[in-house]
Amino acid sequence: MMNMITRMVVTGYGGPEKLEAVEEPLRKPEPGEIRVKVQSAGVALADIMRREGKYPLSPTPPFTPGYDAVGLVDEVGEGAEDYSPGRRSPSSSTGPAVTPPMCMRSRMKSSAFPTALTRYPRRPRS
């Protein structure tokens, strides 16, 4: 049985009704890529504006929105030896950052996540 993922896709410009969950096969990273299992992804005003087609250089639907995410490397393609499975990795992209998991060029969009930032005290809620 093939591993499948679910990702959100903007099917046309407009409101939230234009978001659709799409199931597809989990792909292996190509040479020079790493695959990151997304644990957290940002959603910002720019993502909403891209979905509405109002952001400069908005992609043409269908597309997966998102600019930033953090997760764990779960597979490494040939030539991406600087990374190893289990390494925490933030990423920045022009999309799709909210594809769980995502494949990306190892040297261009992902970097080491400083250990000091992975362990921080929670502020008490007021």
mmCIF file with all atom_site columns, C-alpha atoms in Angstrom:
data_model
loop_
_atom_site.group_PDB
_atom_site.id
_atom_site.type_symbol
_atom_site.label_atom_id
_atom_site.label_alt_id
_atom_site.label_comp_id
_atom_site.label_asym_id
_atom_site.label_entity_id
_atom_site.label_seq_id
_atom_site.pdbx_PDB_ins_code
_atom_site.Cartn_x
_atom_site.Cartn_y
_atom_site.Cartn_z
_atom_site.occupancy
_atom_site.B_iso_or_equiv
_atom_site.pdbx_formal_charge
_atom_site.auth_seq_id
_atom_site.auth_comp_id
_atom_site.auth_asym_id
_atom_site.auth_atom_id
_atom_site.pdbx_PDB_model_num
ATOM 1   C CA . MET A 1 1   ? 0.000   0.000  0.000   1.00 0.00 ? 1   MET A CA 1
ATOM 2   C CA . MET A 1 2   ? 1.372   3.402  -1.000  1.00 0.00 ? 2   MET A CA 1
ATOM 3   C CA . ASN A 1 3   ? 1.770   6.091  1.662   1.00 0.00 ? 3   ASN A CA 1
ATOM 4   C CA . MET A 1 4   ? -0.595  8.991  1.081   1.00 0.00 ? 4   MET A CA 1
ATOM 5   C CA . ILE A 1 5   ? -0.636  12.598 2.319   1.00 0.00 ? 5   ILE A CA 1
ATOM 6   C CA . THR A 1 6   ? -3.351  15.205 2.495   1.00 0.00 ? 6   THR A CA 1
ATOM 7   C CA . ARG A 1 7   ? -2.626  18.818 1.593   1.00 0.00 ? 7   ARG A CA 1
ATOM 8   C CA . MET A 1 8   ? -4.721  21.934 1.197   1.00 0.00 ? 8   MET A CA 1
ATOM 9   C CA . VAL A 1 9   ? -5.077  23.319 -2.322  1.00 0.00 ? 9   VAL A CA 1
ATOM 10  C CA . VAL A 1 10  ? -6.506  26.642 -3.495  1.00 0.00 ? 10  VAL A CA 1
ATOM 11  C CA . THR A 1 11  ? -8.739  25.558 -6.392  1.00 0.00 ? 11  THR A CA 1
ATOM 12  C CA . GLY A 1 12  ? -9.631  29.081 -7.594  1.00 0.00 ? 12  GLY A CA 1
ATOM 13  C CA . TYR A 1 13  ? -9.433  32.665 -6.397  1.00 0.00 ? 13  TYR A CA 1
ATOM 14  C CA . GLY A 1 14  ? -11.964 33.514 -3.694  1.00 0.00 ? 14  GLY A CA 1
ATOM 15  C CA . GLY A 1 15  ? -12.890 32.800 -0.091  1.00 0.00 ? 15  GLY A CA 1
ATOM 16  C CA . PRO A 1 16  ? -12.312 29.782 2.171   1.00 0.00 ? 16  PRO A CA 1
ATOM 17  C CA . GLU A 1 17  ? -14.733 27.736 0.056   1.00 0.00 ? 17  GLU A CA 1
ATOM 18  C CA . LYS A 1 18  ? -11.926 27.631 -2.552  1.00 0.00 ? 18  LYS A CA 1
ATOM 19  C CA . LEU A 1 19  ? -9.759  25.500 -0.228  1.00 0.00 ? 19  LEU A CA 1
ATOM 20  C CA . GLU A 1 20  ? -9.888  21.762 -0.860  1.00 0.00 ? 20  GLU A CA 1
ATOM 21  C CA . ALA A 1 21  ? -8.174  18.858 0.908   1.00 0.00 ? 21  ALA A CA 1
ATOM 22  C CA . VAL A 1 22  ? -6.387  16.749 -1.715  1.00 0.00 ? 22  VAL A CA 1
ATOM 23  C CA . GLU A 1 23  ? -4.965  13.294 -1.067  1.00 0.00 ? 23  GLU A CA 1
ATOM 24  C CA . GLU A 1 24  ? -1.924  12.232 -3.081  1.00 0.00 ? 24  GLU A CA 1
ATOM 25  C CA . PRO A 1 25  ? 1.013   9.801  -2.915  1.00 0.00 ? 25  PRO A CA 1
ATOM 26  C CA . LEU A 1 26  ? 3.895   10.691 -0.627  1.00 0.00 ? 26  LEU A CA 1
ATOM 27  C CA . ARG A 1 27  ? 6.838   11.388 -2.891  1.00 0.00 ? 27  ARG A CA 1
ATOM 28  C CA . LYS A 1 28  ? 10.477  10.587 -2.239  1.00 0.00 ? 28  LYS A CA 1
ATOM 29  C CA . PRO A 1 29  ? 12.997  13.434 -2.231  1.00 0.00 ? 29  PRO A CA 1
ATOM 30  C CA . GLU A 1 30  ? 14.935  13.837 -5.453  1.00 0.00 ? 30  GLU A CA 1
ATOM 31  C CA . PRO A 1 31  ? 18.735  14.264 -5.502  1.00 0.00 ? 31  PRO A CA 1
ATOM 32  C CA . GLY A 1 32  ? 19.705  17.343 -3.482  1.00 0.00 ? 32  GLY A CA 1
ATOM 33  C CA . GLU A 1 33  ? 16.335  17.483 -1.683  1.00 0.00 ? 33  GLU A CA 1
ATOM 34  C CA . ILE A 1 34  ? 15.227  16.700 1.831   1.00 0.00 ? 34  ILE A CA 1
ATOM 35  C CA . ARG A 1 35  ? 11.705  15.762 2.892   1.00 0.00 ? 35  ARG A CA 1
ATOM 36  C CA . VAL A 1 36  ? 10.433  17.534 6.001   1.00 0.00 ? 36  VAL A CA 1
ATOM 37  C CA . LYS A 1 37  ? 7.481   16.257 8.015   1.00 0.00 ? 37  LYS A CA 1
ATOM 38  C CA . VAL A 1 38  ? 5.770   19.552 8.799   1.00 0.00 ? 38  VAL A CA 1
ATOM 39  C CA . GLN A 1 39  ? 4.931   20.015 12.486  1.00 0.00 ? 39  GLN A CA 1
ATOM 40  C CA . SER A 1 40  ? 3.862   23.645 12.341  1.00 0.00 ? 40  SER A CA 1
ATOM 41  C CA . ALA A 1 41  ? 3.173   26.067 9.499   1.00 0.00 ? 41  ALA A CA 1
ATOM 42  C CA . GLY A 1 42  ? 2.438   29.769 9.475   1.00 0.00 ? 42  GLY A CA 1
ATOM 43  C CA . VAL A 1 43  ? -0.662  31.297 7.951   1.00 0.00 ? 43  VAL A CA 1
ATOM 44  C CA . ALA A 1 44  ? -0.563  35.038 7.318   1.00 0.00 ? 44  ALA A CA 1
ATOM 45  C CA . LEU A 1 45  ? -2.458  37.802 5.587   1.00 0.00 ? 45  LEU A CA 1
ATOM 46  C CA . ALA A 1 46  ? -0.327  37.226 2.483   1.00 0.00 ? 46  ALA A CA 1
ATOM 47  C CA . ASP A 1 47  ? -1.697  33.660 2.252   1.00 0.00 ? 47  ASP A CA 1
ATOM 48  C CA . ILE A 1 48  ? -5.270  34.949 2.373   1.00 0.00 ? 48  ILE A CA 1
ATOM 49  C CA . MET A 1 49  ? -4.492  37.585 -0.257  1.00 0.00 ? 49  MET A CA 1
ATOM 50  C CA . ARG A 1 50  ? -2.860  34.954 -2.502  1.00 0.00 ? 50  ARG A CA 1
ATOM 51  C CA . ARG A 1 51  ? -5.978  32.789 -2.190  1.00 0.00 ? 51  ARG A CA 1
ATOM 52  C CA . GLU A 1 52  ? -8.051  35.823 -3.226  1.00 0.00 ? 52  GLU A CA 1
ATOM 53  C CA . GLY A 1 53  ? -5.663  36.610 -6.123  1.00 0.00 ? 53  GLY A CA 1
ATOM 54  C CA . LYS A 1 54  ? -4.932  40.064 -4.651  1.00 0.00 ? 54  LYS A CA 1
ATOM 55  C CA . TYR A 1 55  ? -1.301  39.568 -3.606  1.00 0.00 ? 55  TYR A CA 1
ATOM 56  C CA . PRO A 1 56  ? 1.447   40.672 -6.048  1.00 0.00 ? 56  PRO A CA 1
ATOM 57  C CA . LEU A 1 57  ? 2.545   37.737 -8.212  1.00 0.00 ? 57  LEU A CA 1
ATOM 58  C CA . SER A 1 58  ? -0.147  35.435 -6.784  1.00 0.00 ? 58  SER A CA 1
ATOM 59  C CA . PRO A 1 59  ? 0.217   31.968 -8.304  1.00 0.00 ? 59  PRO A CA 1
ATOM 60  C CA . THR A 1 60  ? -2.432  30.686 -10.663 1.00 0.00 ? 60  THR A CA 1
ATOM 61  C CA . PRO A 1 61  ? -4.693  28.075 -9.024  1.00 0.00 ? 61  PRO A CA 1
ATOM 62  C CA . PRO A 1 62  ? -4.433  25.285 -8.216  1.00 0.00 ? 62  PRO A CA 1
ATOM 63  C CA . PHE A 1 63  ? -1.653  25.865 -5.637  1.00 0.00 ? 63  PHE A CA 1
ATOM 64  C CA . THR A 1 64  ? -0.849  25.088 -2.018  1.00 0.00 ? 64  THR A CA 1
ATOM 65  C CA . PRO A 1 65  ? -0.472  28.275 0.050   1.00 0.00 ? 65  PRO A CA 1
ATOM 66  C CA . GLY A 1 66  ? 2.217   28.942 2.621   1.00 0.00 ? 66  GLY A CA 1
ATOM 67  C CA . TYR A 1 67  ? 5.578   30.570 3.128   1.00 0.00 ? 67  TYR A CA 1
ATOM 68  C CA . ASP A 1 68  ? 7.058   29.120 6.300   1.00 0.00 ? 68  ASP A CA 1
ATOM 69  C CA . ALA A 1 69  ? 7.052   25.891 8.259   1.00 0.00 ? 69  ALA A CA 1
ATOM 70  C CA . VAL A 1 70  ? 9.094   23.901 10.748  1.00 0.00 ? 70  VAL A CA 1
ATOM 71  C CA . GLY A 1 71  ? 9.347   20.163 11.090  1.00 0.00 ? 71  GLY A CA 1
ATOM 72  C CA . LEU A 1 72  ? 11.635  17.151 11.182  1.00 0.00 ? 72  LEU A CA 1
ATOM 73  C CA . VAL A 1 73  ? 13.668  15.815 8.293   1.00 0.00 ? 73  VAL A CA 1
ATOM 74  C CA . ASP A 1 74  ? 12.229  12.367 7.609   1.00 0.00 ? 74  ASP A CA 1
ATOM 75  C CA . GLU A 1 75  ? 14.087  11.421 4.424   1.00 0.00 ? 75  GLU A CA 1
ATOM 76  C CA . VAL A 1 76  ? 17.200  12.679 2.644   1.00 0.00 ? 76  VAL A CA 1
ATOM 77  C CA . GLY A 1 77  ? 17.826  12.547 -1.104  1.00 0.00 ? 77  GLY A CA 1
ATOM 78  C CA . GLU A 1 78  ? 21.177  11.759 -2.649  1.00 0.00 ? 78  GLU A CA 1
ATOM 79  C CA . GLY A 1 79  ? 23.607  14.667 -2.316  1.00 0.00 ? 79  GLY A CA 1
ATOM 80  C CA . ALA A 1 80  ? 21.927  16.224 0.738   1.00 0.00 ? 80  ALA A CA 1
ATOM 81  C CA . GLU A 1 81  ? 24.370  14.702 3.220   1.00 0.00 ? 81  GLU A CA 1
ATOM 82  C CA . ASP A 1 82  ? 24.368  17.786 5.468   1.00 0.00 ? 82  ASP A CA 1
ATOM 83  C CA . TYR A 1 83  ? 20.971  16.635 6.744   1.00 0.00 ? 83  TYR A CA 1
ATOM 84  C CA . SER A 1 84  ? 19.903  13.531 8.582   1.00 0.00 ? 84  SER A CA 1
ATOM 85  C CA . PRO A 1 85  ? 16.509  12.115 9.504   1.00 0.00 ? 85  PRO A CA 1
ATOM 86  C CA . GLY A 1 86  ? 15.222  13.487 12.795  1.00 0.00 ? 86  GLY A CA 1
ATOM 87  C CA . ARG A 1 87  ? 16.916  16.885 12.425  1.00 0.00 ? 87  ARG A CA 1
ATOM 88  C CA . ARG A 1 88  ? 14.616  19.825 13.172  1.00 0.00 ? 88  ARG A CA 1
ATOM 89  C CA . SER A 1 89  ? 14.470  22.096 10.163  1.00 0.00 ? 89  SER A CA 1
ATOM 90  C CA . PRO A 1 90  ? 12.758  25.449 9.600   1.00 0.00 ? 90  PRO A CA 1
ATOM 91  C CA . SER A 1 91  ? 12.031  26.414 6.033   1.00 0.00 ? 91  SER A CA 1
ATOM 92  C CA . SER A 1 92  ? 11.020  29.410 4.041   1.00 0.00 ? 92  SER A CA 1
ATOM 93  C CA . SER A 1 93  ? 9.579   29.186 0.577   1.00 0.00 ? 93  SER A CA 1
ATOM 94  C CA . THR A 1 94  ? 7.225   30.752 -1.903  1.00 0.00 ? 94  THR A CA 1
ATOM 95  C CA . GLY A 1 95  ? 4.969   27.750 -1.265  1.00 0.00 ? 95  GLY A CA 1
ATOM 96  C CA . PRO A 1 96  ? 4.005   25.064 -0.583  1.00 0.00 ? 96  PRO A CA 1
ATOM 97  C CA . ALA A 1 97  ? 5.023   25.277 3.032   1.00 0.00 ? 97  ALA A CA 1
ATOM 98  C CA . VAL A 1 98  ? 1.906   23.675 4.403   1.00 0.00 ? 98  VAL A CA 1
ATOM 99  C CA . THR A 1 99  ? 2.218   20.446 2.459   1.00 0.00 ? 99  THR A CA 1
ATOM 100 C CA . PRO A 1 100 ? 2.724   17.692 5.037   1.00 0.00 ? 100 PRO A CA 1
ATOM 101 C CA . PRO A 1 101 ? 5.440   16.526 4.444   1.00 0.00 ? 101 PRO A CA 1
ATOM 102 C CA . MET A 1 102 ? 7.205   18.645 1.869   1.00 0.00 ? 102 MET A CA 1
ATOM 103 C CA . CYS A 1 103 ? 10.309  18.117 -0.246  1.00 0.00 ? 103 CYS A CA 1
ATOM 104 C CA . MET A 1 104 ? 12.703  21.008 -0.778  1.00 0.00 ? 104 MET A CA 1
ATOM 105 C CA . ARG A 1 105 ? 16.165  21.746 -2.058  1.00 0.00 ? 105 ARG A CA 1
ATOM 106 C CA . SER A 1 106 ? 18.416  21.075 0.922   1.00 0.00 ? 106 SER A CA 1
ATOM 107 C CA . ARG A 1 107 ? 20.791  24.040 0.660   1.00 0.00 ? 107 ARG A CA 1
ATOM 108 C CA . MET A 1 108 ? 18.384  26.680 -0.586  1.00 0.00 ? 108 MET A CA 1
ATOM 109 C CA . LYS A 1 109 ? 15.362  26.711 1.683   1.00 0.00 ? 109 LYS A CA 1
ATOM 110 C CA . SER A 1 110 ? 16.159  24.830 4.872   1.00 0.00 ? 110 SER A CA 1
ATOM 111 C CA . SER A 1 111 ? 18.651  25.421 7.627   1.00 0.00 ? 111 SER A CA 1
ATOM 112 C CA . ALA A 1 112 ? 19.646  24.062 10.987  1.00 0.00 ? 112 ALA A CA 1
ATOM 113 C CA . PHE A 1 113 ? 17.294  24.976 13.799  1.00 0.00 ? 113 PHE A CA 1
ATOM 114 C CA . PRO A 1 114 ? 19.306  26.344 16.747  1.00 0.00 ? 114 PRO A CA 1
ATOM 115 C CA . THR A 1 115 ? 18.913  24.093 19.780  1.00 0.00 ? 115 THR A CA 1
ATOM 116 C CA . ALA A 1 116 ? 18.314  27.147 21.964  1.00 0.00 ? 116 ALA A CA 1
ATOM 117 C CA . LEU A 1 117 ? 15.131  27.837 20.003  1.00 0.00 ? 117 LEU A CA 1
ATOM 118 C CA . THR A 1 118 ? 13.794  24.314 20.370  1.00 0.00 ? 118 THR A CA 1
ATOM 119 C CA . ARG A 1 119 ? 13.642  24.486 24.150  1.00 0.00 ? 119 ARG A CA 1
ATOM 120 C CA . TYR A 1 120 ? 12.050  27.544 25.609  1.00 0.00 ? 120 TYR A CA 1
ATOM 121 C CA . PRO A 1 121 ? 9.953   28.122 28.704  1.00 0.00 ? 121 PRO A CA 1
ATOM 122 C CA . ARG A 1 122 ? 6.263   28.683 28.146  1.00 0.00 ? 122 ARG A CA 1
ATOM 123 C CA . ARG A 1 123 ? 4.916   31.964 29.335  1.00 0.00 ? 123 ARG A CA 1
ATOM 124 C CA . PRO A 1 124 ? 2.110   31.599 31.816  1.00 0.00 ? 124 PRO A CA 1
ATOM 125 C CA . ARG A 1 125 ? -1.309  32.397 30.395  1.00 0.00 ? 125 ARG A CA 1
ATOM 126 C CA . SER A 1 126 ? -3.054  35.334 31.972  1.00 0.00 ? 126 SER A CA 1
#
